[in-house]
Amino acid sequence: MKLNIEGLLVYFPYDYIYPEQYSYMLELKRTLDAKGHGVLEMPSGTGKTISLLSLIVAYQRAYPLEVTKLIYCSRTVPEIEKVVEELRKLMEYYSKEAGEKNNFLALALSSRKNLCVHPEVSSLRFGKEVDGKCHSLTASYIRAQRHSNPSLPSCRFYEEFDALGRQVPLPAGVYNLDDLKDFGRRKGWCPYYLARYSIVHANIIVYSYHYLLDPKIADLVSKELAKKSVVVFDEAHNIDNVCIDSMSVNITRRTLDRSQANVETLQSTILKIKETDAAKLKEEYRRLVEGLKEANVARETDIYMSNPVLPDEVLQEAVPGSIRTAEHFVGFMKRFLEYLKARLRIHHVVQESAPQFLKDISEKVCIDRKPLRFCAERLRSLLRTLEIADIADFSAITLISNFATLVSTYSKGFTIIIEPFEDRTPTIANPVLHFSCMDPSIAIKPVFERFQSVIITSGTLSPLDIYPRILDFHPVTTASFTMTLARTCLCPLVCNLRNPQHGAFWEGGEGPVIRNYGNLLLEMSAIVPDGIVAFFTSYIYMENIVASWYEQGILENVQRNKLIFIETPDAAETSMALEKYQEACENGRGAILLSVARGKVSEGIDFVHHFGRAVIMFGVPYVYTQSRILKARLEYLRDQFQIRENDFLTFDAMRHAAQCVGRAIRGKTDYGLMIFADKRYARADKRGKLPRWIQEHLTDGSLNLTIDETVQLSKHFLRQMAQPFKQEDQLGLSLLTLEQLQSEEMLQKIAQIAHQV
Amino acid sequence: MDDQGCPRCKTTKYRNPSLKLMVNVCGHTLCESCVDMLFVRGSGNCVQCDTPLRKSNFRVQLFEDPTVDKEVEIRKKVLKIYNKRDFDFSSLREYNDYLEQVEEIVYNLTNNIEVERTKQIMEAYQRENRDVIQKNKAKLTREQEELEELLLLEQQDNEQRRLETLQEEQRQLQAKRKNKQALLDELERSHVPATILLAQHKDRATQLENQIEKQKQVVKTTIFSTGIPMGQTVLLQPVARIAEVLYSYKPIEINTYGPPVPELEQLGRLGYLNHVRAAQPQDMAGGYTSGLACHRAIQDAFSGLFPPLG
């Protein structure tokens, strides 16, 4: 259908539209009009992706000069594929309706592992190996050497692409990863480099978060993207953790040993090169004396996105004299490594700030701040000069040099924690230096600065105001949308399994609670049809509980009703369990999947329809609060952003709980029970942090229930849901045709859906 | 790291966890007991390279690689002499060249390349730059200063935070104690049944809690990088433009009621200047000319000569 959204003609590829989709598009359009950033929360299963795509594509067509590109970031490869499929549908609709062939180019980009078509390279198992092998075949100096020595191996796909691929742009259309590979095979071009080359002129790019947030990758892939782009982070409820991870560095003894080996290789290579080709080192030296002018010019003319690992000061100055020649730099790295080794040789935990670290290092080994700051750039230059083919081997020393640059650049927002052993195994020495980023805004800052609109969206972003605070940006729209429903298809219940006569859990009153948990599961297994997913707070907790259920004979009773599957930390085992669980749901009495919040199952795996009729959340999924990194981060949040520890912990726990229970409802025809088996969920502070679409259905009557009451309510709900439900029931209420959408009354209703914050 | 050991007596860290390795200027390792044994007389030669050593120069080995220990030792010595700062140079380029030269010296000394010549260079430098070296000795480098400042700030922040939380806690404790005391007093004196008093007390207690809770939440609002405080809604519409007529300048007209006064430049030509004292050179320095006084006198004399009638 064709919609008119505040004067913008939007093609929507379906015959019906949900009211909240319309409302979502309205807000999105306003955000784009204002050229600002937005935070939008809409429940899963209400067609977020297609609303986003159809509006932004329409906007791009209407104002080609205002918005030139859509960058759609998602988390996993399956999600990327899903987005591309939706896009394909939209484009087909366009060409059908508009008649003309549109010249939109949309493509997905992933790692070499997913895109390589070279028969030998693509058969390697790990992403890192593929990258290393590819590099050893296609690096520029390797290819230069091949001119003189044609016997060296090469990648014919890359050669072909390099010879011909850049002249003709990729024909318009929608390409997912397989399409790119097919195209590459047909033409004999390398799909990976083709995709990377094509993103510059593509209208829509779909790729993973890391291509934009991880400074190392972003510098390679995304720095040339135009300023007038719209960036969308989908499923962004975890974006702060992604940002933090991309800036943090963990250094173990192993890393240091490997970098030691790297340094030795560097040293011997330098010696060798000095004998054979001293001019090369001289040339590099000359360049370093001149300074990093080229990079500076590029940044000033605003061609590239800035990179947090490459601070501005570095660009404006020349490399300090103390690390200018290759030998001196290697000696410098040696000293730095020895210093780190000495620091790791401790018997107690040390926590210090970056200035403290810098002071100590300048006292102990006379390393100043300035050369440290240039470390990453200097190493890159050296590796380039020495023409080392297998960059993958040098990941350890690169990591160390990044650490050096970061620690000397940012005096705030980072902390250094050195732990001599892991908390769980205090007798085994395994020293780790965590250089931990506590401020997610550092990694994401270039993105907000560079692009005109950044949209952060997910099914669970509540409370909305915390994201702008921790990411330090200023949104023009923050809105949460509810799900309009023809029937209440979700039923959140909070039950209290702790009787007052039981002691608190630290007094040994845990036993009865575990039994109550078991009874709840047993009762539910008797009344819920098909699949039940139960979430625990951690693997250890789950193991304990399952063990005591086994002793108490609860498991045996449950197994009379349903089969039981368990998630484990092992990915292969888990995917096996999932597969079998789904098989069991298809046949017979259904199954129960016991899994862990924050685990693989809780993120990204959907339990549509009969795969998940009930979700039970045992306990509140707080993160492990004893971790020093977390403590440091909480402290930082409190001091810098006035977010109290408790608020953040609750927020974090609730977003994971919401993610878990949200797995059950993946659309409006779907239905599911959401049982929160902990009375703490009834408290205002936790309840208020659930997404609005769940909160709305959480009435006072569904709080603090006993097991019997829970069973009663569930039975009632399930009986209601079992009644036949046709599309006609939804029409006009939660599903609209174009005529219905245009009625005055409906427009008024729609205005209420968006809940501005 | 457990396989580190003394090259002479072959004791390792593994066998003797309290083993202390020492290193001297030549960069060769010995364990503490071997040092005590070999250097009883206070000096001797290195077991490995025969360099004459003094016992007092032995230090605990900090790093796994003894050459790094040696290098750091040398570096500290060299940096004592080569202590010029970046502002001692006219350009960054020169400073960087200087840094490289220093690095070269350290490298040569560590790796025993042209030791004698390098030492001569150092001595020559020291003689030439004695003043600068003395002057810079006490000064910290700018970077060090910055670091010190940051550390100080950090410390202050921590201290302040600690005090604040302490005060806050004390205040809360006091309020609670007061509340409790009030309850006891009332129970003692009042004639109202105890249950009601207790209920009232409970009420007050929750109120107090709420207040504390609220206070915690009111703490400074976060300010964005844009300078806009958190929670404030921002209007997206452009600010309404206020249209006004532009101001235009009109020179003022003064009626002097007298004959027209000649222009300042014309005074000389018209001969007025012949009748006033010519300006002395010292007057001219301040910008005085004789025309100024003359002009003023004429203005005085002419104004008001034709007063308006009526």
mmCIF file of C-alpha atoms in Angstrom, chain A residues 536-699:
data_model
loop_
_atom_site.group_PDB
_atom_site.id
_atom_site.type_symbol
_atom_site.label_atom_id
_atom_site.label_comp_id
_atom_site.label_asym_id
_atom_site.label_seq_id
_atom_site.Cartn_x
_atom_site.Cartn_y
_atom_site.Cartn_z
ATOM 1 C CA PHE A 536 17.930 -19.218 35.105
ATOM 2 C CA THR A 537 20.292 -16.520 36.236
ATOM 3 C CA SER A 538 23.527 -18.419 35.663
ATOM 4 C CA TYR A 539 24.908 -21.762 34.588
ATOM 5 C CA ILE A 540 26.075 -22.647 38.077
ATOM 6 C CA TYR A 541 22.739 -21.793 39.599
ATOM 7 C CA MET A 542 20.965 -23.861 36.967
ATOM 8 C CA GLU A 543 23.204 -26.851 37.620
ATOM 9 C CA ASN A 544 22.552 -26.669 41.350
ATOM 10 C CA ILE A 545 18.840 -26.403 40.948
ATOM 11 C CA VAL A 546 18.572 -29.163 38.394
ATOM 12 C CA ALA A 547 20.638 -31.416 40.646
ATOM 13 C CA SER A 548 18.368 -30.862 43.609
ATOM 14 C CA TRP A 549 15.282 -31.294 41.439
ATOM 15 C CA TYR A 550 16.668 -34.606 40.431
ATOM 16 C CA GLU A 551 17.129 -35.614 44.048
ATOM 17 C CA GLN A 552 13.646 -34.483 44.945
ATOM 18 C CA GLY A 553 12.149 -36.478 42.100
ATOM 19 C CA ILE A 554 10.711 -33.410 40.440
ATOM 20 C CA LEU A 555 12.469 -34.012 37.168
ATOM 21 C CA GLU A 556 10.980 -37.465 36.933
ATOM 22 C CA ASN A 557 7.493 -36.063 37.343
ATOM 23 C CA VAL A 558 8.112 -33.326 34.836
ATOM 24 C CA GLN A 559 9.331 -35.845 32.322
ATOM 25 C CA ARG A 560 5.970 -37.566 32.422
ATOM 26 C CA ASN A 561 4.586 -34.434 30.779
ATOM 27 C CA LYS A 562 7.388 -33.127 28.637
ATOM 28 C CA LEU A 563 10.915 -33.825 27.520
ATOM 29 C CA ILE A 564 13.683 -31.717 29.073
ATOM 30 C CA PHE A 565 16.574 -30.068 27.212
ATOM 31 C CA ILE A 566 19.376 -28.084 28.761
ATOM 32 C CA GLU A 567 21.544 -25.279 27.397
ATOM 33 C CA THR A 568 25.266 -25.607 28.098
ATOM 34 C CA PRO A 569 28.163 -23.188 27.587
ATOM 35 C CA ASP A 570 29.227 -25.283 24.596
ATOM 36 C CA ALA A 571 27.784 -23.824 21.406
ATOM 37 C CA ALA A 572 27.588 -27.089 19.483
ATOM 38 C CA GLU A 573 25.812 -28.868 22.311
ATOM 39 C CA THR A 574 23.373 -26.047 22.687
ATOM 40 C CA SER A 575 22.449 -25.902 19.038
ATOM 41 C CA MET A 576 21.907 -29.662 19.156
ATOM 42 C CA ALA A 577 19.632 -29.285 22.177
ATOM 43 C CA LEU A 578 17.744 -26.519 20.418
ATOM 44 C CA GLU A 579 17.223 -28.593 17.328
ATOM 45 C CA LYS A 580 15.916 -31.522 19.311
ATOM 46 C CA TYR A 581 13.747 -29.232 21.395
ATOM 47 C CA GLN A 582 12.087 -27.924 18.288
ATOM 48 C CA GLU A 583 11.607 -31.433 17.012
ATOM 49 C CA ALA A 584 9.975 -32.397 20.294
ATOM 50 C CA CYS A 585 7.682 -29.372 20.125
ATOM 51 C CA GLU A 586 6.520 -30.451 16.692
ATOM 52 C CA ASN A 587 5.594 -33.883 17.959
ATOM 53 C CA GLY A 588 3.696 -35.125 20.941
ATOM 54 C CA ARG A 589 3.493 -33.433 24.265
ATOM 55 C CA GLY A 590 6.141 -30.792 23.740
ATOM 56 C CA ALA A 591 9.286 -30.041 25.614
ATOM 57 C CA ILE A 592 10.990 -27.858 28.187
ATOM 58 C CA LEU A 593 14.204 -25.994 27.474
ATOM 59 C CA LEU A 594 16.234 -24.973 30.504
ATOM 60 C CA SER A 595 18.513 -22.107 29.604
ATOM 61 C CA VAL A 596 20.377 -19.163 30.993
ATOM 62 C CA ALA A 597 19.685 -15.463 30.779
ATOM 63 C CA ARG A 598 22.565 -13.704 28.920
ATOM 64 C CA GLY A 599 23.244 -17.040 27.205
ATOM 65 C CA LYS A 600 23.001 -17.832 23.535
ATOM 66 C CA VAL A 601 19.346 -18.826 23.697
ATOM 67 C CA SER A 602 18.235 -15.630 25.408
ATOM 68 C CA GLU A 603 19.596 -13.446 22.606
ATOM 69 C CA GLY A 604 18.689 -13.879 19.020
ATOM 70 C CA ILE A 605 16.804 -17.158 19.062
ATOM 71 C CA ASP A 606 13.085 -16.796 18.576
ATOM 72 C CA PHE A 607 10.502 -19.196 19.909
ATOM 73 C CA VAL A 608 7.613 -18.530 17.570
ATOM 74 C CA HIS A 609 4.178 -19.955 18.153
ATOM 75 C CA HIS A 610 4.252 -23.449 19.582
ATOM 76 C CA PHE A 611 8.012 -23.351 20.207
ATOM 77 C CA GLY A 612 7.408 -21.103 23.159
ATOM 78 C CA ARG A 613 4.021 -20.983 24.768
ATOM 79 C CA ALA A 614 5.377 -20.053 28.155
ATOM 80 C CA VAL A 615 8.576 -18.460 29.386
ATOM 81 C CA ILE A 616 9.506 -18.830 33.027
ATOM 82 C CA MET A 617 12.147 -16.536 34.456
ATOM 83 C CA PHE A 618 13.559 -17.963 37.689
ATOM 84 C CA GLY A 619 15.110 -15.149 39.707
ATOM 85 C CA VAL A 620 16.371 -11.756 38.604
ATOM 86 C CA PRO A 621 19.314 -11.975 36.176
ATOM 87 C CA TYR A 622 21.716 -9.595 37.892
ATOM 88 C CA VAL A 623 25.229 -9.613 36.524
ATOM 89 C CA TYR A 624 28.027 -11.031 38.636
ATOM 90 C CA THR A 625 28.575 -8.031 40.857
ATOM 91 C CA GLN A 626 31.873 -9.067 42.403
ATOM 92 C CA SER A 627 33.798 -8.536 39.193
ATOM 93 C CA ARG A 628 36.231 -5.664 39.615
ATOM 94 C CA ILE A 629 35.690 -4.419 36.118
ATOM 95 C CA LEU A 630 31.998 -4.095 36.763
ATOM 96 C CA LYS A 631 32.620 -2.352 40.058
ATOM 97 C CA ALA A 632 34.906 0.148 38.405
ATOM 98 C CA ARG A 633 32.351 0.773 35.717
ATOM 99 C CA LEU A 634 29.576 1.311 38.244
ATOM 100 C CA GLU A 635 31.732 3.787 40.104
ATOM 101 C CA TYR A 636 32.443 5.624 36.903
ATOM 102 C CA LEU A 637 28.775 5.765 35.972
ATOM 103 C CA ARG A 638 27.973 7.164 39.375
ATOM 104 C CA ASP A 639 30.624 9.842 39.264
ATOM 105 C CA GLN A 640 30.291 10.909 35.678
ATOM 106 C CA PHE A 641 26.680 10.405 34.806
ATOM 107 C CA GLN A 642 25.000 10.372 38.217
ATOM 108 C CA ILE A 643 23.588 6.940 37.553
ATOM 109 C CA ARG A 644 23.437 5.061 40.814
ATOM 110 C CA GLU A 645 24.913 1.581 41.041
ATOM 111 C CA ASN A 646 21.625 0.044 41.936
ATOM 112 C CA ASP A 647 19.798 1.750 39.125
ATOM 113 C CA PHE A 648 22.259 0.522 36.591
ATOM 114 C CA LEU A 649 22.308 -3.031 37.922
ATOM 115 C CA THR A 650 18.531 -3.180 37.954
ATOM 116 C CA PHE A 651 18.383 -1.671 34.502
ATOM 117 C CA ASP A 652 20.844 -4.226 33.216
ATOM 118 C CA ALA A 653 19.030 -7.110 34.892
ATOM 119 C CA MET A 654 15.667 -5.963 33.618
ATOM 120 C CA ARG A 655 16.770 -5.523 30.045
ATOM 121 C CA HIS A 656 17.988 -9.087 30.061
ATOM 122 C CA ALA A 657 14.828 -10.338 31.726
ATOM 123 C CA ALA A 658 12.776 -8.497 29.127
ATOM 124 C CA GLN A 659 14.886 -9.975 26.358
ATOM 125 C CA CYS A 660 14.267 -13.453 27.772
ATOM 126 C CA VAL A 661 10.530 -13.209 28.166
ATOM 127 C CA GLY A 662 10.224 -11.346 24.880
ATOM 128 C CA ARG A 663 11.390 -14.502 23.117
ATOM 129 C CA ALA A 664 7.870 -15.941 23.366
ATOM 130 C CA ILE A 665 5.938 -13.280 21.488
ATOM 131 C CA ARG A 666 7.121 -12.864 17.944
ATOM 132 C CA GLY A 667 4.000 -11.440 16.331
ATOM 133 C CA LYS A 668 0.428 -10.567 16.907
ATOM 134 C CA THR A 669 -1.004 -13.965 16.156
ATOM 135 C CA ASP A 670 1.435 -15.492 18.582
ATOM 136 C CA TYR A 671 0.607 -15.863 22.247
ATOM 137 C CA GLY A 672 2.545 -16.755 25.335
ATOM 138 C CA LEU A 673 2.700 -16.740 29.106
ATOM 139 C CA MET A 674 5.462 -14.753 30.768
ATOM 140 C CA ILE A 675 6.048 -15.919 34.288
ATOM 141 C CA PHE A 676 8.424 -13.984 36.485
ATOM 142 C CA ALA A 677 9.151 -16.384 39.322
ATOM 143 C CA ASP A 678 10.494 -13.930 41.835
ATOM 144 C CA LYS A 679 8.542 -11.531 43.971
ATOM 145 C CA ARG A 680 11.114 -8.785 43.450
ATOM 146 C CA TYR A 681 9.620 -8.173 40.021
ATOM 147 C CA ALA A 682 6.531 -6.788 41.730
ATOM 148 C CA ARG A 683 8.472 -3.888 43.223
ATOM 149 C CA ALA A 684 8.026 -0.564 41.569
ATOM 150 C CA ASP A 685 11.669 -0.072 40.654
ATOM 151 C CA LYS A 686 11.838 -3.318 38.691
ATOM 152 C CA ARG A 687 8.355 -3.198 37.283
ATOM 153 C CA GLY A 688 8.927 0.316 36.032
ATOM 154 C CA LYS A 689 11.986 -0.770 34.091
ATOM 155 C CA LEU A 690 10.164 -3.363 32.006
ATOM 156 C CA PRO A 691 9.257 -2.261 28.483
ATOM 157 C CA ARG A 692 5.955 -0.477 28.266
ATOM 158 C CA TRP A 693 4.325 -3.150 26.155
ATOM 159 C CA ILE A 694 4.849 -5.680 28.937
ATOM 160 C CA GLN A 695 4.080 -3.267 31.765
ATOM 161 C CA GLU A 696 0.703 -2.452 30.277
ATOM 162 C CA HIS A 697 -0.477 -5.987 30.759
ATOM 163 C CA LEU A 698 0.974 -6.391 34.211
ATOM 164 C CA THR A 699 -1.968 -5.474 36.408
#
